[in-house]
Amino acid sequence: MIKPKKKKGLKRRFMHLILFLIGLGIVCFGLSLGVLVWMESHPGPVTHQTDAVIVLGAQVYADGSLSPQLELRMEAALSSYRANPRPIICCGAQGANEPEAEGDAMRRWLIQQGVPSHHALSETQSFDTIQNLKNAIQMLPADAETVTVVTSDYHLPRAMRLAQDQGLSAEGLGSPCKPEYWVKNHFREVLAWGKYVLHRVGIIR
């Protein structure tokens, strides 16, 4: 009779531990989401008086059109360009379901809006934000000292931190997130921040 009680007690303690960890995870996620929302609502000043613009890529549809989220990024970049014409580097490789590299589709969109071809540049080898920035740095004009990084508002805080890690002197310009994508994009971004922190402390590579 004693052994079953011990087993039952161990099982109960194990379940309490699992519930505690789940609760702790929910609290940590909620706090992280709150910090993310605060950061994206305080992006810092945007002067547009930089030497170049770097636009981070997003999905291109099978028909070659830009996804709504990417088009919003491009509209923000175009607005910055019109305030101060300078090179715009469009970043993004070709995904599995995309007809061409994101960078090329973004560049074509800019040219259609009247941006001179010599100011619309495409970087087509990067598959994530770090690669976007590293490859774009190699394409900056030799005399470029500052850049404007353009991406969606929820992604901007992490993009700016990664730009800082790469030694860029940058200001950030965020485009709005469409309401129907808010939950999904913020959920993924909180997880991406967790991965970034784990990488910084050396737990993962």
Short mmCIF file of C-alpha atoms in Angstrom, two decimals:
data_model
loop_
_atom_site.label_atom_id
_atom_site.label_comp_id
_atom_site.label_asym_id
_atom_site.label_seq_id
_atom_site.Cartn_x
_atom_site.Cartn_y
_atom_site.Cartn_z
CA MET A 1 0.00 0.00 0.00
CA ILE A 2 2.92 2.38 0.62
CA LYS A 3 4.49 2.16 -2.83
CA PRO A 4 1.37 3.24 -4.76
CA LYS A 5 1.10 6.30 -2.48
CA LYS A 6 4.71 7.21 -3.21
CA LYS A 7 4.14 6.83 -6.92
CA LYS A 8 1.00 8.91 -6.70
CA GLY A 9 2.88 11.60 -4.78
CA LEU A 10 5.69 11.69 -7.33
CA LYS A 11 3.20 11.93 -10.15
CA ARG A 12 1.41 14.81 -8.43
CA ARG A 13 4.68 16.70 -7.87
CA PHE A 14 5.68 16.10 -11.47
CA MET A 15 2.37 17.48 -12.71
CA HIS A 16 2.75 20.52 -10.44
CA LEU A 17 6.21 21.10 -11.90
CA ILE A 18 4.86 20.87 -15.45
CA LEU A 19 2.06 23.32 -14.66
CA PHE A 20 4.53 25.69 -13.01
CA LEU A 21 6.81 25.61 -16.05
CA ILE A 22 3.88 26.19 -18.38
CA GLY A 23 2.74 29.12 -16.28
CA LEU A 24 6.25 30.52 -16.13
CA GLY A 25 6.52 30.22 -19.91
CA ILE A 26 3.23 32.07 -20.40
CA VAL A 27 4.35 34.86 -18.04
CA CYS A 28 7.73 35.19 -19.78
CA PHE A 29 6.08 35.23 -23.19
CA GLY A 30 3.61 37.88 -22.08
CA LEU A 31 6.36 40.07 -20.65
CA SER A 32 8.44 39.65 -23.81
CA LEU A 33 5.46 40.58 -25.97
CA GLY A 34 4.88 43.67 -23.86
CA VAL A 35 8.51 44.75 -24.20
CA LEU A 36 8.38 44.14 -27.96
CA VAL A 37 5.23 46.24 -28.38
CA TRP A 38 6.80 49.03 -26.32
CA MET A 39 10.01 48.96 -28.38
CA GLU A 40 8.20 49.04 -31.71
CA SER A 41 6.14 52.02 -30.56
CA HIS A 42 9.34 53.92 -29.62
CA PRO A 43 11.54 53.46 -32.72
CA GLY A 44 13.53 56.65 -32.35
CA PRO A 45 13.75 59.67 -34.67
CA VAL A 46 13.90 59.26 -38.45
CA THR A 47 15.70 62.06 -40.29
CA HIS A 48 16.03 60.42 -43.73
CA GLN A 49 19.39 62.21 -43.89
CA THR A 50 21.38 59.01 -44.27
CA ASP A 51 23.66 57.82 -47.05
CA ALA A 52 21.65 54.76 -48.11
CA VAL A 53 18.50 52.76 -47.42
CA ILE A 54 18.40 49.03 -46.69
CA VAL A 55 15.00 47.36 -47.13
CA LEU A 56 14.57 43.90 -45.63
CA GLY A 57 12.67 41.44 -47.77
CA ALA A 58 9.43 39.54 -47.28
CA GLN A 59 7.23 37.25 -49.35
CA VAL A 60 6.75 37.69 -53.09
CA TYR A 61 3.66 35.96 -54.50
CA ALA A 62 3.73 33.37 -57.27
CA ASP A 63 2.49 35.93 -59.81
CA GLY A 64 5.45 38.20 -59.03
CA SER A 65 3.50 40.74 -56.99
CA LEU A 66 4.68 41.86 -53.57
CA SER A 67 2.84 40.59 -50.52
CA PRO A 68 0.91 43.30 -48.62
CA GLN A 69 3.51 43.37 -45.84
CA LEU A 70 6.38 43.76 -48.30
CA GLU A 71 4.57 46.45 -50.28
CA LEU A 72 4.12 48.45 -47.07
CA ARG A 73 7.87 48.22 -46.49
CA MET A 74 8.54 49.40 -50.02
CA GLU A 75 6.14 52.33 -49.66
CA ALA A 76 8.00 53.39 -46.51
CA ALA A 77 11.34 53.10 -48.31
CA LEU A 78 10.01 55.09 -51.27
CA SER A 79 8.78 57.82 -48.94
CA SER A 80 12.24 58.03 -47.36
CA TYR A 81 13.85 58.11 -50.80
CA ARG A 82 11.67 60.98 -51.96
CA ALA A 83 12.64 62.92 -48.84
CA ASN A 84 16.31 62.39 -49.71
CA PRO A 85 17.23 60.52 -52.93
CA ARG A 86 20.02 57.96 -52.28
CA PRO A 87 20.76 54.31 -53.03
CA ILE A 88 18.17 51.77 -51.87
CA ILE A 89 19.41 48.20 -51.34
CA CYS A 90 16.56 45.66 -51.62
CA CYS A 91 17.38 42.45 -49.76
CA GLY A 92 16.10 38.93 -50.16
CA ALA A 93 16.82 35.65 -51.90
CA GLN A 94 14.31 33.51 -53.79
CA GLY A 95 12.12 31.36 -51.55
CA ALA A 96 10.72 27.97 -52.45
CA ASN A 97 7.36 29.31 -53.68
CA GLU A 98 8.62 32.58 -55.13
CA PRO A 99 9.08 33.17 -58.89
CA GLU A 100 12.22 35.26 -58.40
CA ALA A 101 14.45 36.67 -55.70
CA GLU A 102 12.69 39.09 -53.39
CA GLY A 103 15.43 41.67 -53.95
CA ASP A 104 14.81 41.67 -57.71
CA ALA A 105 11.03 41.99 -57.31
CA MET A 106 11.51 44.86 -54.85
CA ARG A 107 13.95 46.61 -57.18
CA ARG A 108 11.51 46.34 -60.10
CA TRP A 109 8.76 47.83 -57.94
CA LEU A 110 10.95 50.83 -57.11
CA ILE A 111 11.82 51.43 -60.75
CA GLN A 112 8.11 51.27 -61.65
CA GLN A 113 7.56 54.02 -59.07
CA GLY A 114 10.13 56.23 -60.78
CA VAL A 115 13.30 55.50 -58.81
CA PRO A 116 16.33 55.64 -61.17
CA SER A 117 17.82 52.22 -61.82
CA HIS A 118 21.22 53.29 -60.50
CA HIS A 119 19.62 54.04 -57.13
CA ALA A 120 17.63 50.77 -56.97
CA LEU A 121 19.95 47.89 -56.06
CA SER A 122 19.09 44.26 -55.38
CA GLU A 123 20.79 41.81 -53.01
CA THR A 124 19.56 38.30 -53.78
CA GLN A 125 21.58 35.87 -51.68
CA SER A 126 20.21 36.38 -48.15
CA PHE A 127 17.65 34.20 -46.39
CA ASP A 128 17.38 35.91 -42.99
CA THR A 129 17.85 39.29 -41.35
CA ILE A 130 21.50 38.80 -40.43
CA GLN A 131 22.36 37.80 -44.00
CA ASN A 132 20.28 40.73 -45.31
CA LEU A 133 22.39 43.17 -43.35
CA LYS A 134 25.77 41.52 -43.90
CA ASN A 135 25.28 41.32 -47.66
CA ALA A 136 23.83 44.81 -47.90
CA ILE A 137 26.86 46.24 -46.11
CA GLN A 138 29.03 44.93 -48.93
CA MET A 139 26.92 46.90 -51.42
CA LEU A 140 26.94 50.25 -49.63
CA PRO A 141 28.65 53.17 -51.37
CA ALA A 142 32.26 53.51 -50.28
CA ASP A 143 31.56 56.82 -48.59
CA ALA A 144 28.37 55.71 -46.82
CA GLU A 145 28.49 56.32 -43.07
CA THR A 146 24.84 56.03 -42.07
CA VAL A 147 21.87 54.00 -43.29
CA THR A 148 18.12 53.84 -42.87
CA VAL A 149 16.90 50.30 -42.20
CA VAL A 150 13.33 49.70 -43.39
CA THR A 151 11.21 46.77 -42.27
CA SER A 152 7.86 46.08 -40.59
CA ASP A 153 7.32 47.79 -37.24
CA TYR A 154 7.20 44.53 -35.24
CA HIS A 155 10.52 43.44 -36.81
CA LEU A 156 12.28 46.78 -36.51
CA PRO A 157 13.62 46.53 -32.91
CA ARG A 158 15.43 43.25 -33.61
CA ALA A 159 16.61 44.45 -37.01
CA MET A 160 18.12 47.52 -35.38
CA ARG A 161 19.85 45.43 -32.74
CA LEU A 162 21.31 43.19 -35.45
CA ALA A 163 22.40 46.26 -37.42
CA GLN A 164 24.16 47.52 -34.31
CA ASP A 165 25.83 44.12 -33.92
CA GLN A 166 27.17 44.55 -37.47
CA GLY A 167 28.63 47.95 -36.63
CA LEU A 168 26.12 49.94 -38.67
CA SER A 169 25.23 53.49 -37.76
CA ALA A 170 21.55 53.24 -38.55
CA GLU A 171 18.15 54.76 -38.01
CA GLY A 172 15.07 52.59 -38.30
CA LEU A 173 11.91 53.14 -40.31
CA GLY A 174 9.03 50.77 -39.59
CA SER A 175 6.05 50.11 -41.83
CA PRO A 176 2.70 49.20 -40.24
CA CYS A 177 1.66 45.60 -39.67
CA LYS A 178 -1.71 44.70 -41.16
CA PRO A 179 -4.15 43.88 -38.31
CA GLU A 180 -4.96 40.39 -39.59
CA TYR A 181 -1.27 39.44 -39.35
CA TRP A 182 -0.59 41.08 -35.97
CA VAL A 183 -0.90 38.01 -33.73
CA LYS A 184 1.06 35.65 -35.98
CA ASN A 185 3.87 38.10 -36.67
CA HIS A 186 4.29 39.16 -33.05
CA PHE A 187 4.21 35.55 -31.84
CA ARG A 188 6.99 34.64 -34.27
CA GLU A 189 8.97 37.76 -33.40
CA VAL A 190 8.95 36.98 -29.67
CA LEU A 191 10.32 33.52 -30.49
CA ALA A 192 12.95 35.11 -32.76
CA TRP A 193 14.04 37.38 -29.91
CA GLY A 194 14.37 34.32 -27.68
CA LYS A 195 16.61 32.69 -30.25
CA TYR A 196 18.66 35.88 -30.51
CA VAL A 197 19.19 36.03 -26.74
CA LEU A 198 20.16 32.36 -26.56
CA HIS A 199 22.64 32.95 -29.37
CA ARG A 200 24.13 36.00 -27.66
CA VAL A 201 24.74 34.13 -24.41
CA GLY A 202 26.28 31.22 -26.29
CA ILE A 203 23.63 28.57 -25.60
CA ILE A 204 22.98 28.07 -29.31
CA ARG A 205 24.94 28.97 -32.43
#
